[in-house]
Short mmCIF file of C-alpha atoms in Angstrom, two decimals:
data_model
loop_
_atom_site.label_atom_id
_atom_site.label_comp_id
_atom_site.label_asym_id
_atom_site.label_seq_id
_atom_site.Cartn_x
_atom_site.Cartn_y
_atom_site.Cartn_z
CA MET A 319 11.15 -15.12 42.60
CA PHE A 320 8.73 -17.22 40.55
CA SER A 321 9.52 -18.92 37.27
CA CYS A 322 5.83 -19.43 36.34
CA ILE A 323 3.13 -16.80 36.91
CA LEU A 324 -0.54 -17.62 36.28
CA PHE A 325 -2.96 -14.72 35.84
CA ASP A 326 -6.70 -14.61 36.07
CA LEU A 327 -8.10 -12.19 33.48
CA ASP A 328 -11.31 -10.51 34.65
CA GLY A 329 -10.78 -8.27 37.68
CA THR A 330 -7.03 -8.97 37.68
CA ILE A 331 -5.57 -7.86 34.35
CA SER A 332 -8.55 -5.88 33.12
CA ASP A 333 -11.76 -4.40 34.46
CA PRO A 334 -14.59 -6.15 32.57
CA LYS A 335 -17.51 -4.70 34.48
CA GLN A 336 -19.16 -2.82 31.61
CA GLY A 337 -18.95 -5.78 29.25
CA ILE A 338 -19.89 -8.61 31.60
CA CYS A 339 -22.62 -6.82 33.50
CA GLY A 340 -24.05 -5.33 30.30
CA CYS A 341 -24.28 -8.81 28.78
CA VAL A 342 -25.89 -10.20 31.94
CA GLN A 343 -28.48 -7.42 31.67
CA TYR A 344 -29.08 -8.45 28.06
CA ALA A 345 -29.52 -12.11 29.02
CA LEU A 346 -31.86 -11.30 31.94
CA ARG A 347 -33.96 -9.07 29.70
CA SER A 348 -34.69 -12.05 27.47
CA PHE A 349 -36.38 -13.61 30.51
CA GLY A 350 -38.37 -10.45 31.21
CA ILE A 351 -36.09 -9.40 34.06
CA GLU A 352 -34.97 -5.76 34.11
CA GLU A 353 -31.86 -4.99 36.16
CA PRO A 354 -30.91 -1.33 35.53
CA GLU A 355 -28.01 -1.12 38.03
CA LEU A 356 -24.75 -2.70 36.87
CA ASP A 357 -23.36 -2.65 40.40
CA ARG A 358 -25.83 -5.31 41.47
CA LEU A 359 -24.46 -7.65 38.81
CA GLU A 360 -20.82 -7.49 39.94
CA PRO A 361 -21.02 -10.95 41.57
CA PHE A 362 -21.22 -12.39 38.04
CA ILE A 363 -17.62 -11.33 37.43
CA GLY A 364 -15.37 -14.30 38.05
CA PRO A 365 -17.48 -17.42 38.74
CA PRO A 366 -18.94 -19.67 36.02
CA LEU A 367 -21.92 -17.87 34.48
CA ALA A 368 -24.42 -20.72 34.64
CA GLU A 369 -23.82 -21.17 38.36
CA SER A 370 -24.28 -17.45 38.95
CA PHE A 371 -27.61 -17.37 37.11
CA MET A 372 -28.82 -20.28 39.23
CA LYS A 373 -27.49 -18.79 42.45
CA TYR A 374 -28.67 -15.20 42.11
CA TYR A 375 -31.85 -15.61 40.04
CA ASN A 376 -32.94 -19.15 40.93
CA PHE A 377 -32.71 -20.32 37.32
CA THR A 378 -32.96 -24.02 36.57
CA ALA A 379 -29.97 -25.64 34.86
CA GLU A 380 -31.79 -25.41 31.53
CA GLN A 381 -32.68 -21.75 32.05
CA ALA A 382 -29.12 -20.98 33.13
CA GLN A 383 -27.73 -22.54 29.96
CA GLU A 384 -30.19 -20.56 27.84
CA ALA A 385 -29.14 -17.39 29.68
CA VAL A 386 -25.48 -18.16 29.01
CA GLU A 387 -26.25 -18.50 25.29
CA LYS A 388 -28.04 -15.13 25.29
CA TYR A 389 -25.11 -13.62 27.22
CA ARG A 390 -22.65 -14.87 24.60
CA GLU A 391 -24.86 -13.57 21.81
CA ARG A 392 -23.93 -10.03 22.85
CA PHE A 393 -20.56 -10.72 24.45
CA SER A 394 -19.03 -12.34 21.34
CA VAL A 395 -19.70 -9.21 19.30
CA THR A 396 -19.61 -6.25 21.68
CA GLY A 397 -19.15 -7.19 25.31
CA LYS A 398 -15.67 -8.64 25.10
CA TYR A 399 -14.32 -5.26 24.03
CA GLU A 400 -16.13 -3.28 26.77
CA ASN A 401 -13.09 -3.76 28.89
CA VAL A 402 -10.10 -1.72 30.11
CA LEU A 403 -6.62 -2.64 31.38
CA TYR A 404 -5.87 -1.68 34.96
CA PRO A 405 -3.31 1.19 35.06
CA GLY A 406 0.25 -0.11 34.93
CA MET A 407 -0.71 -3.67 33.99
CA GLY A 408 0.70 -3.56 30.46
CA ALA A 409 4.09 -2.36 31.71
CA LEU A 410 4.12 -4.99 34.47
CA LEU A 411 3.46 -7.82 32.01
CA HIS A 412 6.19 -6.48 29.74
CA ASP A 413 8.70 -6.37 32.60
CA LEU A 414 7.75 -9.81 33.93
CA LYS A 415 8.26 -11.29 30.49
CA ALA A 416 11.57 -9.44 30.12
CA SER A 417 12.69 -10.93 33.45
CA GLY A 418 12.43 -14.42 31.96
CA ALA A 419 9.28 -15.62 33.72
CA THR A 420 6.80 -17.91 32.00
CA LEU A 421 3.40 -16.21 31.97
CA ALA A 422 0.06 -17.97 31.61
CA ILE A 423 -3.62 -17.06 31.63
CA ALA A 424 -5.97 -19.22 33.72
CA SER A 425 -9.48 -17.86 33.20
CA SER A 426 -13.00 -19.19 33.58
CA LYS A 427 -13.92 -17.22 30.45
CA PRO A 428 -14.00 -19.22 27.18
CA THR A 429 -10.55 -19.44 25.65
CA VAL A 430 -11.68 -17.97 22.34
CA TYR A 431 -12.83 -14.78 24.10
CA VAL A 432 -9.68 -14.62 26.22
CA GLU A 433 -7.54 -14.77 23.08
CA ASP A 434 -9.56 -11.98 21.43
CA ILE A 435 -9.25 -9.73 24.49
CA LEU A 436 -5.49 -10.26 24.84
CA VAL A 437 -4.97 -9.45 21.17
CA HIS A 438 -7.28 -6.40 21.49
CA PHE A 439 -5.10 -5.00 24.28
CA GLY A 440 -1.85 -5.90 22.48
CA ILE A 441 -0.62 -8.13 25.33
CA ARG A 442 -1.01 -11.58 23.80
CA GLU A 443 2.72 -11.80 23.10
CA TYR A 444 3.53 -11.84 26.81
CA PHE A 445 1.74 -15.13 27.52
CA ASP A 446 3.23 -18.51 26.75
CA ILE A 447 0.05 -20.39 27.70
CA VAL A 448 -3.59 -19.27 27.51
CA VAL A 449 -6.24 -21.52 29.02
CA GLY A 450 -9.91 -20.79 29.58
CA SER A 451 -13.14 -22.72 29.59
CA GLU A 452 -14.75 -24.27 26.51
CA LEU A 453 -17.91 -23.04 24.82
CA ASP A 454 -19.43 -26.50 25.14
CA GLY A 455 -19.40 -26.29 28.95
CA ARG A 456 -16.17 -28.17 29.63
CA ARG A 457 -13.50 -26.89 32.05
CA VAL A 458 -15.54 -24.11 33.62
CA HIS A 459 -14.22 -24.41 37.19
CA LYS A 460 -10.98 -22.67 38.11
CA GLU A 461 -9.44 -25.87 39.50
CA GLU A 462 -9.89 -27.51 36.10
CA VAL A 463 -8.46 -24.49 34.28
CA VAL A 464 -5.39 -24.30 36.53
CA ALA A 465 -4.86 -28.05 36.23
CA GLU A 466 -4.77 -27.71 32.44
CA VAL A 467 -2.22 -24.90 32.73
CA LEU A 468 -0.11 -27.13 34.99
CA SER A 469 -0.35 -29.93 32.42
CA GLN A 470 0.88 -27.64 29.66
CA LEU A 471 3.67 -26.32 31.87
CA ALA A 472 4.72 -29.89 32.65
CA ALA A 473 5.02 -30.54 28.92
CA ARG A 474 7.49 -27.64 28.84
CA GLY A 475 9.45 -29.07 31.77
CA GLU A 476 8.16 -26.43 34.22
CA SER A 477 6.00 -28.35 36.65
CA ASP A 478 7.32 -27.34 40.10
CA PRO A 479 4.30 -25.83 41.95
CA ASP A 480 6.58 -24.16 44.50
CA LYS A 481 7.92 -21.94 41.72
CA MET A 482 4.43 -21.03 40.54
CA VAL A 483 2.06 -18.34 41.71
CA MET A 484 -1.58 -17.76 40.82
CA ILE A 485 -2.79 -14.15 40.73
CA GLY A 486 -6.50 -13.43 40.91
CA ASP A 487 -9.24 -11.37 42.50
CA ARG A 488 -11.67 -14.03 43.74
CA SER A 489 -11.67 -16.95 46.15
CA PHE A 490 -11.90 -19.28 43.15
CA ASP A 491 -8.42 -18.20 42.13
CA VAL A 492 -7.04 -18.91 45.59
CA GLU A 493 -8.70 -22.33 45.60
CA GLY A 494 -7.38 -23.06 42.12
CA ALA A 495 -3.83 -22.33 43.28
CA LYS A 496 -4.25 -24.54 46.33
CA ALA A 497 -5.54 -27.36 44.14
CA ILE A 498 -2.13 -27.68 42.43
CA GLY A 499 -0.04 -26.67 45.46
CA ALA A 500 1.00 -23.32 44.00
CA HIS A 501 1.31 -19.99 45.80
CA CYS A 502 -1.38 -17.34 45.46
CA ILE A 503 -1.41 -13.55 45.40
CA ALA A 504 -4.84 -11.97 45.58
CA VAL A 505 -5.68 -8.50 44.27
CA SER A 506 -8.25 -6.46 46.17
CA TYR A 507 -8.85 -4.01 43.33
CA GLY A 508 -11.01 -6.63 41.62
CA TYR A 509 -14.45 -7.91 42.55
CA ALA A 510 -14.08 -10.00 45.70
CA GLN A 511 -16.61 -9.50 48.48
CA PRO A 512 -15.41 -8.15 51.86
CA GLY A 513 -13.42 -10.84 53.66
CA GLU A 514 -13.60 -13.25 50.70
CA LEU A 515 -9.88 -13.31 49.96
CA GLU A 516 -8.82 -13.58 53.61
CA ASN A 517 -11.26 -16.38 54.28
CA ALA A 518 -10.06 -18.23 51.20
CA GLY A 519 -6.52 -18.17 52.61
CA ALA A 520 -4.69 -15.88 50.19
CA GLU A 521 -1.04 -15.66 51.16
CA ILE A 522 -0.64 -12.03 50.15
CA ILE A 523 -3.26 -9.46 49.15
CA VAL A 524 -2.32 -6.36 47.18
CA ARG A 525 -4.50 -3.34 46.54
CA ASP A 526 -3.10 -2.11 43.22
CA VAL A 527 -0.85 -3.04 40.33
CA GLU A 528 2.13 -1.33 41.95
CA GLY A 529 1.70 -3.58 44.96
CA LEU A 530 1.68 -6.56 42.62
CA ARG A 531 4.87 -5.28 40.97
CA SER A 532 6.46 -4.92 44.40
CA VAL A 533 5.82 -8.56 45.25
CA LEU A 534 6.79 -10.01 41.89
CA LEU A 535 9.72 -7.82 40.86
CA GLY A 536 10.71 -5.90 43.97
CA GLY A 537 10.77 -2.13 44.19
CA THR A 538 8.55 -0.44 46.74
CA GLN A 539 8.92 -1.91 50.16
CA ALA A 540 6.23 -3.91 51.82
CA GLY A 541 3.77 -1.66 53.53
CA SER A 542 3.04 0.82 50.76
CA SER A 543 0.44 -1.04 48.83
CA THR A 544 1.25 -4.50 50.14
CA GLN A 545 1.70 -5.93 53.61
CA ALA A 546 3.15 -9.37 54.12
CA GLY A 547 2.50 -11.32 57.28
CA SER A 548 -0.05 -13.46 59.01
CA GLY A 549 -2.24 -10.72 60.40
CA THR A 550 -6.00 -10.75 60.10
CA GLN A 551 -8.29 -8.02 58.90
CA ALA A 552 -7.74 -5.83 61.96
CA GLY A 553 -6.05 -2.54 61.20
CA ARG A 554 -6.99 -2.14 57.58
CA ASP A 555 -9.08 0.71 56.27
CA THR A 556 -12.43 -0.36 54.90
CA GLN A 557 -15.14 1.31 52.88
CA THR A 558 -18.85 0.76 52.68
CA GLY A 559 -20.86 0.41 49.50
CA ASN A 560 -20.73 -1.90 46.54
CA ARG A 561 -16.91 -1.88 46.37
CA ALA A 562 -15.94 -2.33 50.02
CA GLN A 563 -12.66 -3.92 48.98
CA ALA A 564 -11.43 -0.95 46.96
CA GLY A 565 -8.84 1.31 48.55
CA ARG A 566 -8.14 -0.62 51.72
CA ASP A 567 -4.68 -1.23 53.07
CA THR A 568 -3.74 -4.76 52.12
CA GLN A 569 -2.16 -7.54 54.09
CA ALA A 570 -1.49 -11.21 53.86
CA GLY A 571 -4.28 -13.60 54.55
CA ASN A 572 -4.00 -16.69 56.70
CA SER A 573 -1.73 -18.83 54.58
CA THR A 574 -2.09 -22.56 54.65
CA ALA A 575 1.62 -22.90 53.93
CA THR A 576 3.93 -23.23 56.90
CA GLY A 577 7.65 -22.96 57.57
CA SER A 578 10.24 -20.76 55.92
CA ASN A 579 8.83 -21.44 52.48
CA THR A 580 5.60 -19.46 52.86
CA LEU A 581 5.09 -16.73 50.32
CA SER A 582 4.90 -14.07 53.04
CA GLU A 583 8.25 -15.02 54.51
CA ARG A 584 9.83 -15.41 51.10
CA TYR A 585 8.61 -11.94 50.17
CA ARG A 586 9.97 -10.39 53.36
CA GLY A 587 13.31 -12.01 52.60
CA SER A 588 13.34 -10.83 49.01
CA ALA A 589 12.45 -7.26 49.96
CA ALA A 590 15.78 -6.95 51.75
CA LYS A 591 17.55 -8.02 48.58
CA THR A 592 15.81 -5.47 46.37
CA LYS A 593 18.23 -3.18 44.60
CA THR A 594 18.57 0.32 45.95
CA LYS A 595 17.48 3.17 43.70
CA SER A 596 21.12 3.97 43.07
CA GLY A 597 21.81 0.36 42.14
CA GLN A 598 18.82 0.28 39.80
CA PHE A 599 19.96 3.51 38.13
CA TRP A 600 23.49 2.27 37.47
CA SER A 601 22.15 -1.05 36.27
CA ALA A 602 19.99 0.82 33.73
CA VAL A 603 22.96 2.99 32.70
CA GLY A 604 25.14 -0.12 32.32
CA THR A 605 22.59 -1.89 30.11
CA SER A 606 22.20 1.25 28.01
CA ALA A 607 25.95 1.68 27.59
CA LEU A 608 26.33 -1.97 26.66
CA ALA A 609 23.64 -1.68 23.97
CA MET A 610 25.25 1.44 22.46
CA PHE A 611 28.72 -0.13 22.57
CA ALA A 612 27.44 -3.33 20.96
CA TYR A 613 25.69 -1.41 18.20
CA TYR A 614 28.82 0.64 17.47
CA VAL A 615 31.25 -2.29 17.52
CA ILE A 616 29.03 -4.58 15.43
CA SER A 617 28.51 -1.82 12.85
CA LEU A 618 32.24 -1.07 12.75
CA LEU A 619 33.24 -4.71 12.35
CA ILE A 620 30.76 -5.42 9.55
CA SER A 621 31.65 -2.20 7.75
CA SER A 622 35.38 -2.89 8.05
CA VAL A 623 35.00 -6.42 6.66
CA ILE A 624 32.97 -5.19 3.67
CA LEU A 625 35.37 -2.33 2.83
CA THR A 626 38.38 -4.59 3.19
CA ALA A 627 36.82 -7.13 0.82
CA VAL A 628 35.96 -4.41 -1.71
CA SER A 629 39.49 -2.93 -1.50
CA ILE A 630 40.99 -6.36 -2.18
CA VAL A 631 38.76 -6.84 -5.23
CA TYR A 632 39.74 -3.41 -6.59
CA ALA A 633 43.42 -4.11 -5.94
CA ILE A 634 43.20 -7.36 -7.90
CA GLY A 635 41.79 -5.36 -10.80
CA LEU A 636 44.65 -2.89 -10.48
CA GLN A 637 42.26 -0.02 -9.72
CA GLU A 638 42.20 2.47 -6.89
CA LEU A 639 39.13 2.79 -4.67
CA GLU A 640 38.65 6.53 -4.46
CA GLY A 641 36.24 9.43 -5.04
CA SER A 642 32.66 8.54 -5.83
CA SER A 643 33.42 4.83 -5.95
CA TYR A 644 34.80 4.97 -2.44
CA ASN A 645 31.79 6.92 -1.16
CA PHE A 646 29.42 4.49 -2.87
CA TRP A 647 30.97 1.45 -1.20
CA LEU A 648 31.25 3.34 2.07
CA ASN A 649 27.49 3.91 1.95
CA VAL A 650 26.86 0.27 1.00
CA ALA A 651 29.02 -0.84 3.93
CA SER A 652 27.19 1.59 6.23
CA ALA A 653 23.79 0.27 5.14
CA LEU A 654 24.75 -3.38 5.54
CA SER A 655 26.48 -2.81 8.87
CA THR A 656 23.43 -0.92 10.17
CA PHE A 657 21.18 -3.78 9.11
CA GLY A 658 23.48 -6.36 10.71
CA ALA A 659 23.71 -4.41 13.96
CA PHE A 660 19.92 -4.03 14.00
CA ILE A 661 19.36 -7.79 13.61
CA ILE A 662 21.88 -8.69 16.33
CA CYS A 663 20.74 -6.04 18.82
CA TYR A 664 17.11 -6.97 18.20
CA GLY A 665 17.94 -10.59 18.95
CA ILE A 666 19.63 -9.65 22.22
CA TRP A 667 17.29 -6.99 23.58
CA HIS A 668 13.88 -7.49 21.93
CA LYS A 669 12.29 -8.66 25.20
CA LYS A 670 13.04 -5.27 26.76
CA ILE A 671 11.32 -3.32 23.97
CA ARG A 672 7.64 -2.41 23.66
CA PHE A 673 6.41 -3.44 20.22
CA HIS A 674 2.67 -3.62 20.92
CA SER A 675 1.20 -0.63 22.68
CA THR A 676 -1.17 -1.14 25.61
CA LYS A 677 -2.29 2.47 25.24
CA GLU A 678 -5.25 3.79 23.34
CA ILE A 679 -3.92 5.66 20.31
CA ASP A 680 -5.74 8.52 18.63
CA LYS A 681 -5.10 7.84 14.93
CA LEU A 682 -5.59 11.53 14.19
CA SER A 683 -2.48 12.30 16.26
CA ILE A 684 -0.30 10.60 13.63
CA VAL A 685 -0.81 13.64 11.38
CA PRO A 686 0.82 16.22 13.71
CA MET A 687 3.49 13.64 14.57
CA VAL A 688 4.50 13.31 10.92
CA ILE A 689 4.38 17.09 10.43
CA LEU A 690 6.51 17.56 13.55
CA ALA A 691 9.10 15.06 12.27
CA ALA A 692 9.44 16.81 8.91
CA ALA A 693 9.34 20.36 10.27
CA ILE A 694 11.84 19.91 13.10
CA ALA A 695 14.26 18.11 10.79
CA ILE A 696 14.29 21.00 8.29
CA GLY A 697 14.15 23.64 11.02
CA MET A 698 17.15 22.22 12.89
CA ASN A 699 19.13 21.87 9.67
CA GLY A 700 18.36 25.52 9.01
CA VAL A 701 19.56 26.58 12.47
CA LEU A 702 22.80 24.61 12.16
CA THR A 703 23.47 25.99 8.66
CA LEU A 704 22.67 29.63 9.50
CA THR A 705 24.85 29.54 12.63
CA GLU A 706 27.63 27.96 10.54
CA LEU A 707 28.30 25.46 13.26
CA TYR A 708 29.71 23.10 10.66
CA ARG A 709 32.84 25.32 10.50
CA PHE A 710 33.84 23.91 13.88
CA SER A 711 33.35 20.30 12.80
CA PRO A 712 35.52 19.04 9.92
CA THR A 713 34.33 15.54 10.75
CA PHE A 714 30.73 16.52 9.98
CA GLN A 715 31.76 17.97 6.61
CA ARG A 716 33.41 14.69 5.62
CA VAL A 717 30.45 12.63 6.86
CA SER A 718 27.96 14.89 5.05
CA GLU A 719 29.89 14.68 1.79
CA MET A 720 29.98 10.88 2.02
CA GLN A 721 26.31 10.49 2.96
CA PHE A 722 24.97 12.50 0.05
CA ASP A 723 27.37 11.21 -2.59
CA THR A 724 25.29 8.09 -3.17
CA PRO A 725 22.53 6.85 -5.51
CA VAL A 726 19.03 7.93 -4.49
CA TRP A 727 17.80 4.37 -3.95
CA LEU A 728 20.69 3.59 -1.62
CA GLY A 729 20.20 6.83 0.32
CA ILE A 730 16.51 6.10 0.85
CA ILE A 731 17.18 2.53 2.00
CA SER A 732 20.10 3.45 4.23
CA TYR A 733 18.92 6.70 5.85
CA GLY A 734 15.16 6.39 5.45
CA ILE A 735 14.71 2.76 6.51
CA LEU A 736 17.73 0.99 7.99
CA ALA A 737 19.10 3.79 10.20
CA PRO A 738 15.71 4.41 11.91
CA LEU A 739 15.27 0.67 12.53
CA GLY A 740 18.69 0.13 14.06
CA GLU A 741 18.96 3.34 16.07
CA GLU A 742 15.44 3.15 17.48
CA ILE A 743 15.91 -0.42 18.71
CA VAL A 744 18.98 0.69 20.67
CA PHE A 745 18.33 4.28 21.71
CA ARG A 746 14.60 4.28 22.38
CA GLY A 747 13.96 0.58 22.86
CA VAL A 748 16.87 -0.11 25.20
CA VAL A 749 18.41 3.19 26.37
CA TYR A 750 15.20 5.16 26.97
CA GLY A 751 13.35 2.03 28.08
CA GLN A 752 15.96 1.31 30.76
CA LEU A 753 16.24 4.93 31.95
CA ARG A 754 12.44 5.22 32.09
CA LYS A 755 12.31 2.42 34.66
CA VAL A 756 14.42 4.38 37.13
CA LEU A 757 13.77 8.03 36.23
CA LYS A 758 10.79 10.30 35.68
CA VAL A 759 9.88 11.02 32.07
CA PRO A 760 11.61 14.44 31.68
CA TYR A 761 14.94 13.14 33.02
CA ALA A 762 14.79 9.93 30.97
CA VAL A 763 13.93 11.93 27.84
CA VAL A 764 16.83 14.38 28.25
CA LEU A 765 19.44 11.77 29.20
CA SER A 766 18.50 9.44 26.36
CA GLY A 767 18.55 12.41 23.96
CA LEU A 768 22.04 13.39 25.13
CA ALA A 769 23.23 9.80 24.71
CA PHE A 770 21.85 9.77 21.16
CA GLY A 771 23.59 13.06 20.38
CA LEU A 772 26.98 12.11 21.80
CA PHE A 773 26.89 8.79 19.96
CA HIS A 774 27.12 10.60 16.62
CA GLY A 775 30.63 11.78 17.37
CA ASN A 776 30.75 15.30 15.93
CA LEU A 777 29.47 18.68 17.10
CA VAL A 778 26.85 19.35 14.40
CA GLN A 779 25.24 15.92 14.50
CA ALA A 780 25.43 15.89 18.30
CA VAL A 781 23.30 19.04 18.57
CA TYR A 782 20.84 17.87 15.92
CA ALA A 783 20.55 14.31 17.27
CA THR A 784 20.09 15.49 20.87
CA VAL A 785 17.02 17.56 19.93
CA ILE A 786 15.60 14.86 17.66
CA GLY A 787 16.43 12.19 20.25
CA CYS A 788 14.41 13.95 22.95
CA LEU A 789 11.41 14.17 20.62
CA LEU A 790 11.78 10.52 19.64
CA ALA A 791 11.76 9.53 23.32
CA LEU A 792 8.59 11.57 23.90
CA VAL A 793 6.92 9.89 20.94
CA TYR A 794 7.89 6.46 22.33
CA GLU A 795 6.47 7.43 25.72
CA TRP A 796 3.20 8.78 24.33
CA TYR A 797 2.47 5.96 21.91
CA GLY A 798 3.92 3.07 23.91
CA THR A 799 5.29 1.26 20.84
CA ILE A 800 8.68 1.38 19.15
CA ALA A 801 6.89 1.67 15.79
CA ALA A 802 6.04 5.32 16.55
CA PRO A 803 9.62 6.67 16.90
CA MET A 804 10.68 4.48 13.97
CA LEU A 805 8.09 6.24 11.80
CA PHE A 806 9.08 9.67 13.18
CA HIS A 807 12.77 9.00 12.57
CA SER A 808 12.16 7.72 9.04
CA VAL A 809 10.04 10.75 8.09
CA ALA A 810 12.65 13.17 9.47
CA ASN A 811 15.53 11.53 7.61
CA LEU A 812 13.68 11.16 4.32
CA PHE A 813 12.32 14.71 4.38
CA VAL A 814 15.79 16.20 4.86
CA TYR A 815 17.29 13.90 2.22
CA VAL A 816 14.63 14.68 -0.37
CA MET A 817 14.11 18.40 0.29
CA LEU A 818 17.73 19.45 0.74
CA GLU A 819 19.60 17.13 -1.59
CA LEU A 820 17.30 16.01 -4.37
CA LEU A 821 15.35 19.19 -5.08
CA PRO A 822 17.27 21.89 -7.02
CA PHE A 823 15.73 24.64 -4.86
CA GLY A 824 16.48 22.89 -1.57
CA GLY A 825 18.63 25.79 -0.39
CA VAL A 826 15.51 27.93 -0.02
CA PHE A 827 14.58 25.91 3.06
CA LEU A 828 17.76 27.04 4.82
CA SER A 829 16.92 30.76 4.79
CA VAL A 830 16.01 32.67 7.96
CA PRO A 831 12.26 33.04 7.14
CA SER A 832 12.00 29.36 6.21
CA CYS A 833 13.86 28.30 9.35
CA VAL A 834 11.55 30.37 11.56
CA LEU A 835 8.48 29.03 9.75
CA PHE A 836 9.49 25.40 10.23
CA LEU A 837 10.40 25.89 13.90
CA VAL A 838 7.04 27.55 14.57
CA LEU A 839 5.33 24.71 12.72
CA SER A 840 7.29 22.26 14.87
CA ALA A 841 6.18 23.95 18.09
CA GLY A 842 2.54 24.00 16.97
CA SER A 843 2.62 20.34 15.92
CA LEU A 844 4.24 19.32 19.21
CA PHE A 845 1.59 21.18 21.20
CA LEU A 846 -1.24 19.62 19.17
CA LEU A 847 0.28 16.17 19.53
CA TRP A 848 0.60 16.67 23.28
CA MET A 849 -3.03 17.80 23.52
CA LEU A 850 -4.35 14.85 21.51
CA GLN A 851 -2.32 12.32 23.48
CA GLY A 852 -3.38 13.94 26.77
CA LYS A 853 -7.06 13.71 25.86
CA THR A 854 -6.62 10.08 24.85
CA ALA A 855 -4.91 9.26 28.15
CA LEU A 856 -7.69 10.91 30.13
CA ARG A 857 -10.34 9.08 28.13
CA GLN A 858 -8.60 5.76 28.76
CA LYS A 859 -8.38 6.39 32.50
CA GLY A 860 -12.02 7.41 32.55
#
């Protein structure tokens, strides 16, 4: 719908109350003013600080500037990190960027602090342009900030205001959008006063991030957390107290735009075009299938070219390519083809993959994750060996013989590094990522695991890869970054390769007691990992 999307930061992307209000307290204290209640300082969130000090505490211009310096004294070290992303915001930014939109930040906060905060949350990569105020007092008003964003967009050849939308939580954001002729979506979950956004003329007001997603990307129909139209405040639920805006039903404000090009009318028109759930599901399945097919075909082509070239060289030397030599070159071809497929698939689908997590990660949880990867890999190998499932899969026997008839260094590179990189980009990054958009976590986990298993083409590897694939999807979900399942996958592969093939007593790990021990260890590690991630999620929401 929009090619350029401008975001305010405070009260729109993240909740900065603790940091901003705490730093205002610190600045006021230097003037002998004690303000113990943070709620009373909420009006400082959004507008230029100096103006707020003059407006709410009758400071002179000189006093206000001194207060701003005291504010920054604490904010530059501590306050900028006393901040939390609104639930669902990280995923929304990821999806907007993946859709091809140009994203920009237009904040009254100094640019240097904005950059630090975006990097802190791991969302800097989503924004093409970041503009804030300057520490020396220049460009503090939102109109000036938005004008600078427009200037930078124009330099990129994207200067059509009708294709731009400003998203913010205060009247200043609405006014900034109007100043350049852009559309405006206001969010009521921020820090606007009752009636502020309607009076400013916001075209649409949403009450939560899901409502914002609905307007920008489609999905839930208007009326759930967003109402489009020209109605006034009548009919909405309101609350009393310091946050009267929070929780009300939202609706469009009195737009200054007229005709069929108003944002409200454009949204109503786009809602009818939104894909059905069935359509979204099959679109996700189609993208997933395309990624798997591309990975397979690219790998096959590269491998075939390498083996053909090697066979020609051997034929010229009047030698036959067989036995260990054949397996060696087969492994070389497999490694190079995996690397090539990884590079190409990354180039095609990297915008759909989460590389930087927006979640808080408990570093301690990496320990049970690594233990789980090693234990489940050995445990599942034990199960498959003890049940003699390999008897029903001649293909697996040939593949296994080829994989382990290779130099140690090549095995480590191929199975411990390259395979996890390539397969995680496709199966967790694309397949699970697409299914997760249209299905609940358990269904997306199971379906992506089955896809990973079936891709391996033989009964033994299919069973093993399905179990491992489900765990890899869970790890991706819990950590929110593709680096986590890559690490899990690498540990699992290397542990099996080292313990079962390189150690002379590796067969001990395939006995019944050992198999039971490793499966119990897997279950315990999974439970501990789930508990640690659950506590982290609760702490982040709190």
